[in-house]
Amino acid sequence: MGVPRFRPAKAGDGESSPNLFVANCGPAVGLSYEAIESVFSSFGTVKGVYAADESGARVIVSYFDESCAQSALKSLNGCPCPDLGGRSLYIRYSVLQPPTPRGQVNNSVPVSLSTLELNIPGIYLWHDFISGKEEEELLAAVDSRPWKNLAKRRVQHYGYEFCYDVNEYPPGVGLSPHIDTHSAFEGSIFSLSLAGPCIMEFRRYLEAASLPNATSSIDMKVENLDNCTSILRRAIYMPPHSMLLLSGEGRYAWHHYIPHHKIDTVNDSVIRRASRRVSFTFRKVRVGPCQCEFPEYCDSKR
């Protein structure tokens, strides 16, 4: 049967439910499922505690009796909980989702361990591209320089100002889906991962009408394409010391991004993001218009 799937309650779902969506609570913030169940059991018998999503910081607490969920929500919502490290929990009702019909696409994406499994033309990953000693030297070098703070991560610039050659990602911080702009950079883009692992997902949107208007910004970002039905999705695990190459179709036609998770699942194994991840990204500035074979994704004026 697997783990049941829940979603936060919406208008029309009824006033209450035996299931609670609990935020600021879970393994990613240092709270075990056993500790969570112990606290919520004081309001009645708990059927189970489940991950609400892949963040590791939101859980579902499911009771047999709806009145138990009501009591727990009333007592714990918005209040510091001494038995859970003094954390303030944010709770609302949740409902059980119906199973995915046969033939319907599931939202999860299997994670590949190699680019052979990934099977996207032009994308390659080399494990152990550098040694642990070289990693220490590179991290020491960048940490000796000042960082520039962005909204959720820090960067250092080498060469032109818009060339983000070093990016630091705190745990849980990812990268929005984008294609590096064709007009700004030539084909090959390299990314070296240091200090921590991550999952990188790739998306190929096949509906031309759904694509954003091409611009001359660094990244061609997409905000509302999750509803696009004609989409190919792949994902790969990038360990520390690995080097990723984006070229050809994989560089010009596939959006890439890093999901905003603190915990990732790889082949049924749970992998916690490290305290930091540093990415060295190498791009070459283009001197002429792009001549790629993917005009629907291209912003160059030919």
PDB file of C-alpha atoms in Angstrom:
ATOM      1  CA  MET A   1       0.000   0.000   0.000  1.00  0.00           C
ATOM      2  CA  GLY A   2       2.854   2.434   0.735  1.00  0.00           C
ATOM      3  CA  VAL A   3       2.611   5.659   2.703  1.00  0.00           C
ATOM      4  CA  PRO A   4      -0.765   7.426   2.349  1.00  0.00           C
ATOM      5  CA  ARG A   5      -0.713  10.768   0.520  1.00  0.00           C
ATOM      6  CA  PHE A   6      -2.273  13.852   2.091  1.00  0.00           C
ATOM      7  CA  ARG A   7      -2.795  17.478   1.127  1.00  0.00           C
ATOM      8  CA  PRO A   8      -3.728  20.555   3.202  1.00  0.00           C
ATOM      9  CA  ALA A   9      -7.477  21.006   3.547  1.00  0.00           C
ATOM     10  CA  LYS A  10      -9.186  23.467   1.215  1.00  0.00           C
ATOM     11  CA  ALA A  11     -12.485  25.299   1.318  1.00  0.00           C
ATOM     12  CA  GLY A  12     -15.251  22.781   0.813  1.00  0.00           C
ATOM     13  CA  ASP A  13     -13.389  19.903   2.464  1.00  0.00           C
ATOM     14  CA  GLY A  14     -15.347  20.315   5.713  1.00  0.00           C
ATOM     15  CA  GLU A  15     -14.572  22.015   8.990  1.00  0.00           C
ATOM     16  CA  SER A  16     -12.311  19.340  10.454  1.00  0.00           C
ATOM     17  CA  SER A  17     -10.470  16.107   9.747  1.00  0.00           C
ATOM     18  CA  PRO A  18      -8.706  13.351  11.730  1.00  0.00           C
ATOM     19  CA  ASN A  19      -5.488  14.342   9.913  1.00  0.00           C
ATOM     20  CA  LEU A  20      -3.287  17.350  10.731  1.00  0.00           C
ATOM     21  CA  PHE A  21      -0.744  19.134   8.530  1.00  0.00           C
ATOM     22  CA  VAL A  22       2.023  20.275  10.919  1.00  0.00           C
ATOM     23  CA  ALA A  23       4.692  22.748   9.752  1.00  0.00           C
ATOM     24  CA  ASN A  24       8.033  23.540  11.451  1.00  0.00           C
ATOM     25  CA  CYS A  25       8.171  19.921  12.536  1.00  0.00           C
ATOM     26  CA  GLY A  26      10.155  16.911  11.283  1.00  0.00           C
ATOM     27  CA  PRO A  27      13.626  15.341  10.874  1.00  0.00           C
ATOM     28  CA  ALA A  28      15.056  18.380   9.064  1.00  0.00           C
ATOM     29  CA  VAL A  29      14.552  20.478  12.207  1.00  0.00           C
ATOM     30  CA  GLY A  30      15.822  17.770  14.557  1.00  0.00           C
ATOM     31  CA  LEU A  31      12.511  16.155  15.557  1.00  0.00           C
ATOM     32  CA  SER A  32      12.072  12.416  15.140  1.00  0.00           C
ATOM     33  CA  TYR A  33       8.755  10.849  14.181  1.00  0.00           C
ATOM     34  CA  GLU A  34       8.793   9.017  17.513  1.00  0.00           C
ATOM     35  CA  ALA A  35       9.081  12.288  19.465  1.00  0.00           C
ATOM     36  CA  ILE A  36       6.315  13.862  17.392  1.00  0.00           C
ATOM     37  CA  GLU A  37       4.006  10.880  17.908  1.00  0.00           C
ATOM     38  CA  SER A  38       4.688  10.937  21.658  1.00  0.00           C
ATOM     39  CA  VAL A  39       3.562  14.571  21.940  1.00  0.00           C
ATOM     40  CA  PHE A  40       0.453  14.183  19.780  1.00  0.00           C
ATOM     41  CA  SER A  41      -0.518  10.920  21.506  1.00  0.00           C
ATOM     42  CA  SER A  42      -1.452  12.893  24.592  1.00  0.00           C
ATOM     43  CA  PHE A  43      -4.610  13.947  22.684  1.00  0.00           C
ATOM     44  CA  GLY A  44      -5.586  10.435  21.558  1.00  0.00           C
ATOM     45  CA  THR A  45      -4.363   7.365  19.690  1.00  0.00           C
ATOM     46  CA  VAL A  46      -2.233   8.323  16.701  1.00  0.00           C
ATOM     47  CA  LYS A  47      -2.662   6.209  13.583  1.00  0.00           C
ATOM     48  CA  GLY A  48       0.637   7.377  12.105  1.00  0.00           C
ATOM     49  CA  VAL A  49       3.090  10.232  11.504  1.00  0.00           C
ATOM     50  CA  TYR A  50       4.113  10.749   7.871  1.00  0.00           C
ATOM     51  CA  ALA A  51       6.271  13.137   5.852  1.00  0.00           C
ATOM     52  CA  ALA A  52       4.016  15.806   4.340  1.00  0.00           C
ATOM     53  CA  ASP A  53       6.506  16.500   1.540  1.00  0.00           C
ATOM     54  CA  GLU A  54      10.213  16.167   0.799  1.00  0.00           C
ATOM     55  CA  SER A  55      11.285  19.181   2.877  1.00  0.00           C
ATOM     56  CA  GLY A  56      11.675  17.152   6.078  1.00  0.00           C
ATOM     57  CA  ALA A  57      10.153  20.077   8.002  1.00  0.00           C
ATOM     58  CA  ARG A  58       6.442  19.312   7.575  1.00  0.00           C
ATOM     59  CA  VAL A  59       4.564  16.202   8.703  1.00  0.00           C
ATOM     60  CA  ILE A  60       1.098  14.703   8.735  1.00  0.00           C
ATOM     61  CA  VAL A  61      -0.221  13.476  12.086  1.00  0.00           C
ATOM     62  CA  SER A  62      -3.127  11.101  11.530  1.00  0.00           C
ATOM     63  CA  TYR A  63      -5.597  10.134  14.276  1.00  0.00           C
ATOM     64  CA  PHE A  64      -8.326   7.502  14.325  1.00  0.00           C
ATOM     65  CA  ASP A  65     -10.727   9.990  15.880  1.00  0.00           C
ATOM     66  CA  GLU A  66     -11.514  13.436  14.481  1.00  0.00           C
ATOM     67  CA  SER A  67     -12.068  14.898  17.958  1.00  0.00           C
ATOM     68  CA  CYS A  68      -8.444  14.062  18.887  1.00  0.00           C
ATOM     69  CA  ALA A  69      -7.186  16.100  15.933  1.00  0.00           C
ATOM     70  CA  GLN A  70      -9.428  18.990  16.988  1.00  0.00           C
ATOM     71  CA  SER A  71      -7.990  18.959  20.514  1.00  0.00           C
ATOM     72  CA  ALA A  72      -4.394  18.791  19.284  1.00  0.00           C
ATOM     73  CA  LEU A  73      -4.872  21.658  16.829  1.00  0.00           C
ATOM     74  CA  LYS A  74      -6.519  23.849  19.472  1.00  0.00           C
ATOM     75  CA  SER A  75      -3.788  23.199  22.047  1.00  0.00           C
ATOM     76  CA  LEU A  76      -0.638  23.204  19.896  1.00  0.00           C
ATOM     77  CA  ASN A  77      -1.225  25.490  16.922  1.00  0.00           C
ATOM     78  CA  GLY A  78       1.039  28.549  17.055  1.00  0.00           C
ATOM     79  CA  CYS A  79       2.332  27.710  20.526  1.00  0.00           C
ATOM     80  CA  PRO A  80       5.890  26.730  21.574  1.00  0.00           C
ATOM     81  CA  CYS A  81       5.984  23.032  22.438  1.00  0.00           C
ATOM     82  CA  PRO A  82       8.413  22.289  25.314  1.00  0.00           C
ATOM     83  CA  ASP A  83       8.576  18.566  24.459  1.00  0.00           C
ATOM     84  CA  LEU A  84       9.623  19.370  20.862  1.00  0.00           C
ATOM     85  CA  GLY A  85      12.537  21.647  21.611  1.00  0.00           C
ATOM     86  CA  GLY A  86      10.329  24.667  22.224  1.00  0.00           C
ATOM     87  CA  ARG A  87       9.422  24.921  18.551  1.00  0.00           C
ATOM     88  CA  SER A  88       6.205  26.702  17.587  1.00  0.00           C
ATOM     89  CA  LEU A  89       4.057  24.409  15.459  1.00  0.00           C
ATOM     90  CA  TYR A  90       1.784  25.663  12.687  1.00  0.00           C
ATOM     91  CA  ILE A  91      -1.112  23.286  12.175  1.00  0.00           C
ATOM     92  CA  ARG A  92      -4.129  22.960   9.905  1.00  0.00           C
ATOM     93  CA  TYR A  93      -6.365  20.124   8.888  1.00  0.00           C
ATOM     94  CA  SER A  94      -5.333  17.798   6.095  1.00  0.00           C
ATOM     95  CA  VAL A  95      -7.246  15.344   3.925  1.00  0.00           C
ATOM     96  CA  LEU A  96      -6.308  12.030   2.371  1.00  0.00           C
ATOM     97  CA  GLN A  97      -5.721  12.255  -1.367  1.00  0.00           C
ATOM     98  CA  PRO A  98      -7.289   9.646  -3.658  1.00  0.00           C
ATOM     99  CA  PRO A  99      -4.803   7.253  -5.277  1.00  0.00           C
ATOM    100  CA  THR A 100      -3.322   8.280  -8.627  1.00  0.00           C
ATOM    101  CA  PRO A 101      -5.403   6.664 -11.415  1.00  0.00           C
ATOM    102  CA  ARG A 102      -3.631   4.070 -13.504  1.00  0.00           C
ATOM    103  CA  GLY A 103      -1.963   5.721 -16.480  1.00  0.00           C
ATOM    104  CA  GLN A 104      -1.784   9.174 -14.884  1.00  0.00           C
ATOM    105  CA  VAL A 105       1.688  10.678 -14.516  1.00  0.00           C
ATOM    106  CA  ASN A 106       3.034  10.707 -10.966  1.00  0.00           C
ATOM    107  CA  ASN A 107       4.718  13.912  -9.806  1.00  0.00           C
ATOM    108  CA  SER A 108       7.806  12.135  -8.457  1.00  0.00           C
ATOM    109  CA  VAL A 109      10.878  11.802 -10.665  1.00  0.00           C
ATOM    110  CA  PRO A 110      13.260   8.803 -10.392  1.00  0.00           C
ATOM    111  CA  VAL A 111      16.790   9.956  -9.576  1.00  0.00           C
ATOM    112  CA  SER A 112      19.589   8.725 -11.845  1.00  0.00           C
ATOM    113  CA  LEU A 113      23.084   8.076 -10.529  1.00  0.00           C
ATOM    114  CA  SER A 114      24.800   8.522 -13.898  1.00  0.00           C
ATOM    115  CA  THR A 115      24.209  10.464 -17.096  1.00  0.00           C
ATOM    116  CA  LEU A 116      23.843   7.170 -18.958  1.00  0.00           C
ATOM    117  CA  GLU A 117      20.706   6.552 -16.889  1.00  0.00           C
ATOM    118  CA  LEU A 118      19.683  10.212 -17.295  1.00  0.00           C
ATOM    119  CA  ASN A 119      19.732   9.860 -21.097  1.00  0.00           C
ATOM    120  CA  ILE A 120      19.729  13.554 -22.051  1.00  0.00           C
ATOM    121  CA  PRO A 121      21.977  14.391 -25.029  1.00  0.00           C
ATOM    122  CA  GLY A 122      24.807  16.721 -24.083  1.00  0.00           C
ATOM    123  CA  ILE A 123      24.718  16.231 -20.297  1.00  0.00           C
ATOM    124  CA  TYR A 124      27.647  14.466 -18.623  1.00  0.00           C
ATOM    125  CA  LEU A 125      28.675  13.959 -14.980  1.00  0.00           C
ATOM    126  CA  TRP A 126      32.130  12.953 -13.748  1.00  0.00           C
ATOM    127  CA  HIS A 127      32.350  11.638 -10.189  1.00  0.00           C
ATOM    128  CA  ASP A 128      35.458  12.364  -8.081  1.00  0.00           C
ATOM    129  CA  PHE A 129      36.628  15.040 -10.531  1.00  0.00           C
ATOM    130  CA  ILE A 130      38.723  16.530  -7.718  1.00  0.00           C
ATOM    131  CA  SER A 131      40.200  15.059  -4.540  1.00  0.00           C
ATOM    132  CA  GLY A 132      39.239  15.859  -0.972  1.00  0.00           C
ATOM    133  CA  LYS A 133      42.491  17.831  -0.589  1.00  0.00           C
ATOM    134  CA  GLU A 134      41.712  19.925  -3.667  1.00  0.00           C
ATOM    135  CA  GLU A 135      38.211  20.561  -2.306  1.00  0.00           C
ATOM    136  CA  GLU A 136      39.668  21.878   0.969  1.00  0.00           C
ATOM    137  CA  GLU A 137      42.001  24.217  -0.920  1.00  0.00           C
ATOM    138  CA  LEU A 138      39.223  25.565  -3.152  1.00  0.00           C
ATOM    139  CA  LEU A 139      36.862  26.175  -0.226  1.00  0.00           C
ATOM    140  CA  ALA A 140      39.625  27.906   1.734  1.00  0.00           C
ATOM    141  CA  ALA A 141      40.337  30.113  -1.289  1.00  0.00           C
ATOM    142  CA  VAL A 142      36.738  31.270  -1.745  1.00  0.00           C
ATOM    143  CA  ASP A 143      36.161  31.717   1.982  1.00  0.00           C
ATOM    144  CA  SER A 144      39.133  34.100   2.070  1.00  0.00           C
ATOM    145  CA  ARG A 145      37.236  36.426  -0.289  1.00  0.00           C
ATOM    146  CA  PRO A 146      34.101  38.497   0.423  1.00  0.00           C
ATOM    147  CA  TRP A 147      30.729  37.018  -0.513  1.00  0.00           C
ATOM    148  CA  LYS A 148      27.818  38.918  -2.073  1.00  0.00           C
ATOM    149  CA  ASN A 149      24.465  38.091  -0.461  1.00  0.00           C
ATOM    150  CA  LEU A 150      21.501  37.325  -2.696  1.00  0.00           C
ATOM    151  CA  ALA A 151      17.964  36.541  -1.522  1.00  0.00           C
ATOM    152  CA  LYS A 152      18.676  32.952  -0.435  1.00  0.00           C
ATOM    153  CA  ARG A 153      22.296  32.261  -1.318  1.00  0.00           C
ATOM    154  CA  ARG A 154      25.703  33.909  -1.608  1.00  0.00           C
ATOM    155  CA  VAL A 155      27.859  34.379  -4.706  1.00  0.00           C
ATOM    156  CA  GLN A 156      31.304  35.504  -5.757  1.00  0.00           C
ATOM    157  CA  HIS A 157      32.039  36.982  -9.182  1.00  0.00           C
ATOM    158  CA  TYR A 158      35.093  36.339 -11.326  1.00  0.00           C
ATOM    159  CA  GLY A 159      35.425  38.078 -14.680  1.00  0.00           C
ATOM    160  CA  TYR A 160      32.251  39.922 -15.731  1.00  0.00           C
ATOM    161  CA  GLU A 161      29.853  40.943 -12.965  1.00  0.00           C
ATOM    162  CA  PHE A 162      26.966  38.828 -14.270  1.00  0.00           C
ATOM    163  CA  CYS A 163      29.024  35.634 -14.379  1.00  0.00           C
ATOM    164  CA  TYR A 164      28.116  33.742 -11.176  1.00  0.00           C
ATOM    165  CA  ASP A 165      31.271  31.615 -10.910  1.00  0.00           C
ATOM    166  CA  VAL A 166      30.855  30.638  -7.262  1.00  0.00           C
ATOM    167  CA  ASN A 167      27.481  29.986  -5.561  1.00  0.00           C
ATOM    168  CA  GLU A 168      26.952  28.922  -1.933  1.00  0.00           C
ATOM    169  CA  TYR A 169      23.674  27.177  -1.062  1.00  0.00           C
ATOM    170  CA  PRO A 170      22.598  26.852   2.596  1.00  0.00           C
ATOM    171  CA  PRO A 171      20.701  23.632   3.462  1.00  0.00           C
ATOM    172  CA  GLY A 172      17.267  23.524   1.842  1.00  0.00           C
ATOM    173  CA  VAL A 173      17.990  26.297  -0.670  1.00  0.00           C
ATOM    174  CA  GLY A 174      17.746  25.333  -4.330  1.00  0.00           C
ATOM    175  CA  LEU A 175      17.679  27.009  -7.719  1.00  0.00           C
ATOM    176  CA  SER A 176      14.629  28.036  -9.764  1.00  0.00           C
ATOM    177  CA  PRO A 177      14.037  26.291 -13.151  1.00  0.00           C
ATOM    178  CA  HIS A 178      15.902  28.107 -15.918  1.00  0.00           C
ATOM    179  CA  ILE A 179      17.953  27.857 -19.099  1.00  0.00           C
ATOM    180  CA  ASP A 180      21.188  29.838 -19.115  1.00  0.00           C
ATOM    181  CA  THR A 181      20.563  32.519 -21.739  1.00  0.00           C
ATOM    182  CA  HIS A 182      21.764  31.564 -25.219  1.00  0.00           C
ATOM    183  CA  SER A 183      22.830  35.079 -26.243  1.00  0.00           C
ATOM    184  CA  ALA A 184      25.098  35.591 -23.220  1.00  0.00           C
ATOM    185  CA  PHE A 185      27.050  32.331 -23.082  1.00  0.00           C
ATOM    186  CA  GLU A 186      28.539  29.842 -25.527  1.00  0.00           C
ATOM    187  CA  GLY A 187      27.571  26.180 -25.483  1.00  0.00           C
ATOM    188  CA  SER A 188      29.473  24.327 -22.789  1.00  0.00           C
ATOM    189  CA  ILE A 189      28.742  25.097 -19.144  1.00  0.00           C
ATOM    190  CA  PHE A 190      30.594  23.300 -16.348  1.00  0.00           C
ATOM    191  CA  SER A 191      29.538  23.082 -12.703  1.00  0.00           C
ATOM    192  CA  LEU A 192      31.767  21.678  -9.947  1.00  0.00           C
ATOM    193  CA  SER A 193      30.038  20.625  -6.688  1.00  0.00           C
ATOM    194  CA  LEU A 194      31.827  21.044  -3.363  1.00  0.00           C
ATOM    195  CA  ALA A 195      31.019  20.416   0.311  1.00  0.00           C
ATOM    196  CA  GLY A 196      27.527  18.926  -0.103  1.00  0.00           C
ATOM    197  CA  PRO A 197      25.375  16.824  -2.449  1.00  0.00           C
ATOM    198  CA  CYS A 198      22.199  17.811  -4.255  1.00  0.00           C
ATOM    199  CA  ILE A 199      19.614  16.624  -6.742  1.00  0.00           C
ATOM    200  CA  MET A 200      19.425  18.476 -10.060  1.00  0.00           C
ATOM    201  CA  GLU A 201      16.229  18.097 -12.062  1.00  0.00           C
ATOM    202  CA  PHE A 202      15.906  18.703 -15.800  1.00  0.00           C
ATOM    203  CA  ARG A 203      12.678  19.598 -17.631  1.00  0.00           C
ATOM    204  CA  ARG A 204      11.968  19.725 -21.355  1.00  0.00           C
ATOM    205  CA  TYR A 205       8.748  21.639 -22.085  1.00  0.00           C
ATOM    206  CA  LEU A 206       7.300  20.512 -25.408  1.00  0.00           C
ATOM    207  CA  GLU A 207       4.446  22.997 -25.761  1.00  0.00           C
ATOM    208  CA  ALA A 208       5.833  26.048 -27.573  1.00  0.00           C
ATOM    209  CA  ALA A 209       2.920  28.214 -26.404  1.00  0.00           C
ATOM    210  CA  SER A 210       3.890  27.574 -22.804  1.00  0.00           C
ATOM    211  CA  LEU A 211       7.451  28.830 -23.178  1.00  0.00           C
ATOM    212  CA  PRO A 212       8.449  32.247 -21.818  1.00  0.00           C
ATOM    213  CA  ASN A 213       9.302  35.097 -24.138  1.00  0.00           C
ATOM    214  CA  ALA A 214      13.038  35.019 -24.796  1.00  0.00           C
ATOM    215  CA  THR A 215      14.912  37.829 -23.078  1.00  0.00           C
ATOM    216  CA  SER A 216      18.493  38.956 -22.763  1.00  0.00           C
ATOM    217  CA  SER A 217      18.701  38.248 -19.040  1.00  0.00           C
ATOM    218  CA  ILE A 218      21.206  35.757 -17.677  1.00  0.00           C
ATOM    219  CA  ASP A 219      18.631  33.031 -17.085  1.00  0.00           C
ATOM    220  CA  MET A 220      15.430  32.336 -19.000  1.00  0.00           C
ATOM    221  CA  LYS A 221      13.244  31.494 -16.012  1.00  0.00           C
ATOM    222  CA  VAL A 222       9.848  29.852 -15.986  1.00  0.00           C
ATOM    223  CA  GLU A 223       7.329  30.619 -13.261  1.00  0.00           C
ATOM    224  CA  ASN A 224       4.096  28.769 -14.082  1.00  0.00           C
ATOM    225  CA  LEU A 225       4.923  25.785 -16.259  1.00  0.00           C
ATOM    226  CA  ASP A 226       4.061  23.065 -13.746  1.00  0.00           C
ATOM    227  CA  ASN A 227       0.626  22.810 -15.387  1.00  0.00           C
ATOM    228  CA  CYS A 228       2.167  22.042 -18.782  1.00  0.00           C
ATOM    229  CA  THR A 229       1.123  18.522 -19.785  1.00  0.00           C
ATOM    230  CA  SER A 230       3.754  17.905 -22.489  1.00  0.00           C
ATOM    231  CA  ILE A 231       6.845  17.750 -20.329  1.00  0.00           C
ATOM    232  CA  LEU A 232       9.818  15.430 -19.948  1.00  0.00           C
ATOM    233  CA  ARG A 233      11.357  15.289 -16.450  1.00  0.00           C
ATOM    234  CA  ARG A 234      14.643  13.712 -15.386  1.00  0.00           C
ATOM    235  CA  ALA A 235      16.797  14.037 -12.258  1.00  0.00           C
ATOM    236  CA  ILE A 236      20.361  13.168 -11.285  1.00  0.00           C
ATOM    237  CA  TYR A 237      22.230  12.902  -7.988  1.00  0.00           C
ATOM    238  CA  MET A 238      25.305  15.159  -7.867  1.00  0.00           C
ATOM    239  CA  PRO A 239      27.731  14.189  -5.063  1.00  0.00           C
ATOM    240  CA  PRO A 240      30.545  16.419  -3.786  1.00  0.00           C
ATOM    241  CA  HIS A 241      33.669  16.486  -5.997  1.00  0.00           C
ATOM    242  CA  SER A 242      31.593  15.851  -9.149  1.00  0.00           C
ATOM    243  CA  MET A 243      31.739  17.916 -12.346  1.00  0.00           C
ATOM    244  CA  LEU A 244      28.627  18.441 -14.486  1.00  0.00           C
ATOM    245  CA  LEU A 245      28.764  19.444 -18.154  1.00  0.00           C
ATOM    246  CA  LEU A 246      25.785  20.980 -19.960  1.00  0.00           C
ATOM    247  CA  SER A 247      26.139  21.052 -23.741  1.00  0.00           C
ATOM    248  CA  GLY A 248      24.060  20.603 -26.886  1.00  0.00           C
ATOM    249  CA  GLU A 249      20.391  19.792 -26.340  1.00  0.00           C
ATOM    250  CA  GLY A 250      20.812  19.436 -22.591  1.00  0.00           C
ATOM    251  CA  ARG A 251      22.217  22.962 -22.317  1.00  0.00           C
ATOM    252  CA  TYR A 252      20.011  24.764 -24.870  1.00  0.00           C
ATOM    253  CA  ALA A 253      16.599  23.079 -24.561  1.00  0.00           C
ATOM    254  CA  TRP A 254      16.284  21.647 -21.039  1.00  0.00           C
ATOM    255  CA  HIS A 255      15.491  23.762 -17.987  1.00  0.00           C
ATOM    256  CA  HIS A 256      17.548  22.767 -14.960  1.00  0.00           C
ATOM    257  CA  TYR A 257      16.965  23.455 -11.299  1.00  0.00           C
ATOM    258  CA  ILE A 258      17.738  22.298  -7.781  1.00  0.00           C
ATOM    259  CA  PRO A 259      14.620  21.499  -5.699  1.00  0.00           C
ATOM    260  CA  HIS A 260      14.300  23.416  -2.427  1.00  0.00           C
ATOM    261  CA  HIS A 261      14.665  20.429  -0.106  1.00  0.00           C
ATOM    262  CA  LYS A 262      16.590  19.761   3.078  1.00  0.00           C
ATOM    263  CA  ILE A 263      16.258  16.011   2.552  1.00  0.00           C
ATOM    264  CA  ASP A 264      16.455  14.154  -0.758  1.00  0.00           C
ATOM    265  CA  THR A 265      15.462  10.577  -1.602  1.00  0.00           C
ATOM    266  CA  VAL A 266      17.815   8.605  -3.857  1.00  0.00           C
ATOM    267  CA  ASN A 267      16.943   4.985  -4.633  1.00  0.00           C
ATOM    268  CA  ASP A 268      14.917   4.661  -1.402  1.00  0.00           C
ATOM    269  CA  SER A 269      17.786   6.163   0.634  1.00  0.00           C
ATOM    270  CA  VAL A 270      17.238   9.424   2.508  1.00  0.00           C
ATOM    271  CA  ILE A 271      20.104  11.905   2.071  1.00  0.00           C
ATOM    272  CA  ARG A 272      20.235  15.051   4.198  1.00  0.00           C
ATOM    273  CA  ARG A 273      21.624  18.181   2.544  1.00  0.00           C
ATOM    274  CA  ALA A 274      24.933  19.324   4.043  1.00  0.00           C
ATOM    275  CA  SER A 275      25.301  22.563   6.013  1.00  0.00           C
ATOM    276  CA  ARG A 276      26.432  24.167   2.769  1.00  0.00           C
ATOM    277  CA  ARG A 277      27.050  23.382  -0.875  1.00  0.00           C
ATOM    278  CA  VAL A 278      29.390  25.429  -3.038  1.00  0.00           C
ATOM    279  CA  SER A 279      29.145  25.361  -6.823  1.00  0.00           C
ATOM    280  CA  PHE A 280      31.865  26.585  -9.174  1.00  0.00           C
ATOM    281  CA  THR A 281      30.116  27.392 -12.470  1.00  0.00           C
ATOM    282  CA  PHE A 282      32.236  28.022 -15.564  1.00  0.00           C
ATOM    283  CA  ARG A 283      30.742  29.806 -18.591  1.00  0.00           C
ATOM    284  CA  LYS A 284      32.311  31.443 -21.662  1.00  0.00           C
ATOM    285  CA  VAL A 285      30.883  34.780 -22.802  1.00  0.00           C
ATOM    286  CA  ARG A 286      29.484  34.651 -26.343  1.00  0.00           C
ATOM    287  CA  VAL A 287      30.912  37.093 -28.919  1.00  0.00           C
ATOM    288  CA  GLY A 288      28.348  36.516 -31.680  1.00  0.00           C
ATOM    289  CA  PRO A 289      24.697  35.448 -32.037  1.00  0.00           C
ATOM    290  CA  CYS A 290      23.720  31.937 -31.019  1.00  0.00           C
ATOM    291  CA  GLN A 291      23.259  29.500 -33.909  1.00  0.00           C
ATOM    292  CA  CYS A 292      21.720  26.637 -31.931  1.00  0.00           C
ATOM    293  CA  GLU A 293      19.110  24.231 -33.283  1.00  0.00           C
ATOM    294  CA  PHE A 294      16.512  25.227 -30.680  1.00  0.00           C
ATOM    295  CA  PRO A 295      15.072  28.614 -31.774  1.00  0.00           C
ATOM    296  CA  GLU A 296      12.004  28.185 -29.559  1.00  0.00           C
ATOM    297  CA  TYR A 297      14.304  28.485 -26.537  1.00  0.00           C
ATOM    298  CA  CYS A 298      16.730  31.039 -28.042  1.00  0.00           C
ATOM    299  CA  ASP A 299      16.889  34.806 -27.463  1.00  0.00           C
ATOM    300  CA  SER A 300      19.647  35.627 -29.987  1.00  0.00           C
ATOM    301  CA  LYS A 301      18.831  37.915 -32.927  1.00  0.00           C
ATOM    302  CA  ARG A 302      20.273  36.052 -35.884  1.00  0.00           C
TER     303      ARG A 302
END
